[in-house]
Amino acid sequence: MIGLIVVTLLGAAAAAPTDDRIVGGYRCPAHSKPWQVSLNVGYHFCGGSLINEQWIVSAAHCWQNPMAQIAVLGDNHIWQNEGTEQYMSVDAIYWHQSYDYKTLDYDIMLMKLAHPVTVNQYVKPVALPKACPTPGDMCTVSGWGNIYTDQVFNPFYLQCVEVPILSNKDCDGSYPGMITDRMVCAGYLEGGKDSCQGDSGGPVVCDGELQGVVSWGFGCAEKNHPGVYAKTCIFTDWLQSTMASY
């Protein structure tokens, strides 16, 4: 008998604002992730990372009509205006030309803001990677997605979780035939700590560099099913050339 396997896209469905969040993590110290972005269409649906004054990196599967959304930067409590936020309209979106919505290969996109942000202690870009990560490197994933594996509860405050980069062998073993060179796994094979729905597009930061974009996984924090992320280091040339072109 063939069992049903559900691939969990870690972004929110457009019609369902009951998204998931970081599982097994903790509340991030306020404004400790100044590159964190909330993509909002009347509610938070995906995350993103500010990489310079006018550009955000997110997951291609988070695409929404740019005219219908805003990017919120400098946020901590997602439902309170704390005076640190910058609300930016999105001018244009460029997803990778090789993005495959069936396999989630090349799951990365760039968003150009209509105006540059004001860089300060609350809003600050994260560095792009100079090299690819090494298995065992510890990284921080952040987002406002679900905090439970078996029910939906969205946090008010930004959540963080520390997870290690996994080897290609462990990643392939967890998802046979599904992992490409553009993907990297991070987490624990025993489960318990992971990103979840609503975290999609958000940052995986290792040693101050953006090494991943929250993409997909089977469930959230399940045993032998670590989180799968777009491998940012593979895309640095594409990111730089796209920003230079537009």
Coordinates of C-alpha atoms in Angstrom, one line a residue:
M1 CA 0.0 0.0 0.0
I2 CA 1.4 3.4 -1.0
G3 CA 1.4 5.9 1.9
L4 CA 0.6 9.5 1.4
I5 CA 3.6 11.8 2.0
V6 CA 2.9 15.4 2.5
V7 CA 5.5 17.9 1.6
T8 CA 5.2 20.9 3.9
L9 CA 5.7 24.2 2.1
L10 CA 7.0 26.4 4.8
G11 CA 5.1 29.5 3.6
A12 CA 1.5 30.2 4.2
A13 CA -1.3 29.4 1.7
A14 CA -2.7 32.7 0.4
A15 CA -6.1 31.9 1.7
A16 CA -5.1 30.6 5.1
P17 CA -3.5 33.0 7.5
T18 CA -3.1 30.1 10.1
D19 CA 0.6 29.6 9.3
D20 CA 3.2 27.7 11.3
R21 CA 6.3 28.9 13.0
I22 CA 9.7 27.9 14.5
V23 CA 9.4 24.6 16.5
G24 CA 11.6 23.9 19.5
G25 CA 13.0 27.4 19.6
Y26 CA 12.8 30.5 21.8
R27 CA 11.9 34.1 21.6
C28 CA 14.7 36.0 19.8
P29 CA 16.2 38.9 21.8
A30 CA 14.3 41.9 20.6
H31 CA 15.7 43.3 17.3
S32 CA 18.7 40.9 17.4
K33 CA 17.9 39.9 13.7
P34 CA 17.6 43.3 12.1
W35 CA 17.7 41.8 8.6
Q36 CA 14.4 39.8 9.3
V37 CA 11.5 40.8 7.1
S38 CA 7.8 40.0 7.4
L39 CA 6.0 39.8 4.0
N40 CA 2.4 40.9 4.6
V41 CA -0.8 40.8 2.6
G42 CA -3.0 42.0 5.4
Y43 CA -1.4 39.2 7.5
H44 CA 2.1 37.8 7.8
F45 CA 2.5 35.0 5.2
C46 CA 6.3 34.6 4.6
G47 CA 9.7 35.8 5.8
G48 CA 12.6 37.4 4.0
S49 CA 16.1 38.8 4.6
L50 CA 17.3 42.3 3.8
I51 CA 20.6 42.0 1.9
N52 CA 21.1 45.7 1.1
E53 CA 19.2 49.0 1.4
Q54 CA 16.7 48.1 -1.3
W55 CA 16.7 44.4 -1.8
I56 CA 15.2 41.4 0.0
V57 CA 15.8 37.7 -0.5
S58 CA 12.9 35.3 0.0
A59 CA 11.7 31.9 -1.3
A60 CA 10.2 31.7 -4.8
H61 CA 7.2 29.8 -3.5
C62 CA 6.4 32.9 -1.4
W63 CA 5.6 34.9 -4.6
Q64 CA 2.6 37.2 -4.3
N65 CA 1.5 40.1 -6.5
P66 CA 4.0 42.8 -5.5
M67 CA 1.2 45.4 -5.6
A68 CA -0.8 43.5 -3.0
Q69 CA 1.9 43.3 -0.3
I70 CA 4.2 45.2 1.9
A71 CA 7.5 44.3 3.5
V72 CA 7.7 45.1 7.2
L73 CA 11.2 45.6 8.6
G74 CA 12.3 46.4 12.2
D75 CA 9.5 44.3 13.6
N76 CA 9.6 42.3 16.9
H77 CA 6.0 41.9 18.1
I78 CA 4.1 41.2 14.9
W79 CA 0.8 42.7 16.1
Q80 CA 2.1 45.8 17.9
N81 CA 3.5 49.0 16.4
E82 CA 6.6 49.5 18.5
G83 CA 7.9 52.5 16.6
T84 CA 10.8 50.6 15.1
E85 CA 9.1 49.3 12.0
Q86 CA 9.6 50.4 8.5
Y87 CA 6.7 49.6 6.1
M88 CA 7.9 49.3 2.5
S89 CA 6.0 48.8 -0.7
V90 CA 7.5 46.3 -3.1
D91 CA 8.4 47.6 -6.6
A92 CA 9.2 44.3 -8.3
I93 CA 9.9 40.6 -7.8
Y94 CA 12.4 38.5 -9.6
W95 CA 12.3 34.8 -9.0
H96 CA 15.0 32.5 -10.3
Q97 CA 14.3 31.6 -13.9
S98 CA 14.9 27.9 -13.2
Y99 CA 12.5 27.7 -10.2
D100 CA 10.5 24.5 -10.3
Y101 CA 7.3 24.6 -8.2
K102 CA 7.0 20.8 -8.3
T103 CA 10.4 20.0 -6.9
L104 CA 11.1 23.4 -5.2
D105 CA 14.5 23.4 -6.9
Y106 CA 15.9 27.0 -7.2
D107 CA 13.4 28.2 -4.6
I108 CA 14.8 31.7 -4.3
M109 CA 13.6 35.2 -5.4
L110 CA 14.6 38.8 -5.1
M111 CA 12.3 41.6 -4.1
K112 CA 13.1 45.2 -4.9
L113 CA 11.7 47.8 -2.5
A114 CA 10.1 50.9 -3.9
H115 CA 12.5 53.0 -1.8
P116 CA 15.7 52.3 0.2
V117 CA 15.2 51.5 3.9
T118 CA 16.8 53.6 6.6
V119 CA 19.6 51.5 8.0
N120 CA 19.7 51.7 11.8
Q121 CA 20.0 49.4 14.8
Y122 CA 16.6 47.9 14.0
V123 CA 16.9 47.5 10.2
K124 CA 20.2 46.3 8.9
P125 CA 21.2 44.0 6.0
V126 CA 22.8 40.6 6.4
A127 CA 25.9 39.6 4.5
L128 CA 25.8 37.2 1.6
P129 CA 28.1 34.2 2.0
K130 CA 31.7 34.2 0.8
A131 CA 31.8 30.4 0.8
C132 CA 29.3 27.5 1.3
P133 CA 28.7 26.2 4.8
T134 CA 30.3 23.2 6.3
P135 CA 28.4 20.3 7.9
G136 CA 28.3 20.9 11.6
D137 CA 28.2 24.7 11.3
M138 CA 25.6 26.1 13.7
C139 CA 23.1 28.5 12.2
T140 CA 20.1 30.5 13.5
V141 CA 16.7 30.3 11.7
S142 CA 14.1 32.9 12.6
G143 CA 10.5 33.6 11.8
W144 CA 7.0 34.2 13.0
G145 CA 5.7 30.7 11.8
N146 CA 4.1 28.0 13.9
I147 CA 5.7 26.7 17.1
Y148 CA 3.9 23.3 17.3
T149 CA 4.3 20.2 15.2
D150 CA 0.7 19.0 15.7
Q151 CA -1.4 22.2 16.0
V152 CA -1.3 25.7 14.8
F153 CA -0.2 28.5 17.1
N154 CA 1.5 31.6 15.8
P155 CA 3.7 33.6 18.1
F156 CA 3.5 37.3 18.6
Y157 CA 7.3 37.7 19.0
L158 CA 10.0 36.7 16.5
Q159 CA 11.2 33.2 17.2
C160 CA 14.7 31.8 16.8
V161 CA 16.1 28.2 16.7
E162 CA 19.7 27.0 16.4
V163 CA 20.3 24.1 14.0
P164 CA 23.4 22.5 12.5
I165 CA 24.1 22.2 8.8
L166 CA 23.8 18.5 7.8
S167 CA 26.0 16.6 5.5
N168 CA 24.9 15.8 1.9
K169 CA 24.7 12.1 2.9
D170 CA 22.3 12.8 5.8
C171 CA 20.3 15.2 3.7
D172 CA 19.9 12.8 0.8
G173 CA 19.1 10.0 3.2
S174 CA 16.3 11.9 4.7
Y175 CA 14.8 12.8 1.3
P176 CA 15.9 10.2 -1.2
G177 CA 16.0 11.5 -4.8
M178 CA 14.6 14.9 -3.8
I179 CA 17.7 16.9 -2.8
T180 CA 19.5 18.9 -5.5
D181 CA 22.8 20.9 -5.4
R182 CA 20.7 24.0 -4.8
M183 CA 19.4 22.7 -1.4
V184 CA 20.9 22.2 2.0
C185 CA 19.5 20.5 5.1
A186 CA 19.8 21.9 8.6
G187 CA 18.4 20.4 11.8
Y188 CA 18.6 17.3 13.9
L189 CA 17.8 13.8 12.5
E190 CA 16.2 13.0 15.9
G191 CA 13.8 15.9 15.3
G192 CA 12.5 18.4 17.8
K193 CA 13.9 21.7 16.3
D194 CA 12.9 23.1 12.9
S195 CA 11.3 25.8 10.9
C196 CA 7.6 25.4 10.0
Q197 CA 4.8 27.0 8.0
G198 CA 5.0 30.8 8.0
D199 CA 8.8 30.8 8.3
S200 CA 9.3 30.3 4.5
G201 CA 11.6 32.7 2.8
G202 CA 13.2 33.6 6.1
P203 CA 16.9 33.6 7.0
V204 CA 19.3 30.8 7.9
V205 CA 22.3 32.8 9.2
C206 CA 25.6 31.1 10.0
D207 CA 28.5 33.2 11.4
G208 CA 26.9 36.4 10.2
E209 CA 26.2 35.2 6.7
L210 CA 22.9 34.3 5.0
Q211 CA 23.5 30.6 4.1
G212 CA 20.0 29.5 3.6
V213 CA 16.4 30.5 2.7
V214 CA 13.6 28.6 4.5
S215 CA 12.0 26.3 1.8
W216 CA 10.4 23.0 2.6
G217 CA 10.3 19.8 4.6
F218 CA 8.1 16.8 5.6
G219 CA 6.1 18.0 8.5
C220 CA 7.9 20.1 11.1
A221 CA 10.6 18.9 13.5
E222 CA 9.9 15.3 12.6
K223 CA 12.4 12.5 13.1
N224 CA 14.6 12.0 10.0
H225 CA 13.0 14.9 8.2
P226 CA 15.2 18.0 8.8
G227 CA 14.4 21.4 7.3
V228 CA 15.4 21.9 3.6
Y229 CA 16.7 25.3 2.6
A230 CA 17.7 27.0 -0.6
K231 CA 21.5 27.1 -0.5
T232 CA 22.3 30.8 -0.8
C233 CA 26.0 30.3 -1.6
I234 CA 25.0 28.7 -4.9
F235 CA 23.1 31.8 -5.9
T236 CA 25.4 34.7 -5.0
D237 CA 26.4 35.4 -8.6
W238 CA 22.7 35.3 -9.6
L239 CA 21.7 37.6 -6.8
Q240 CA 24.5 40.1 -7.6
S241 CA 23.9 40.1 -11.3
T242 CA 20.1 40.5 -10.9
M243 CA 20.4 43.4 -8.5
A244 CA 22.9 45.0 -10.9
S245 CA 20.6 44.6 -13.8
Y246 CA 17.5 46.2 -12.1

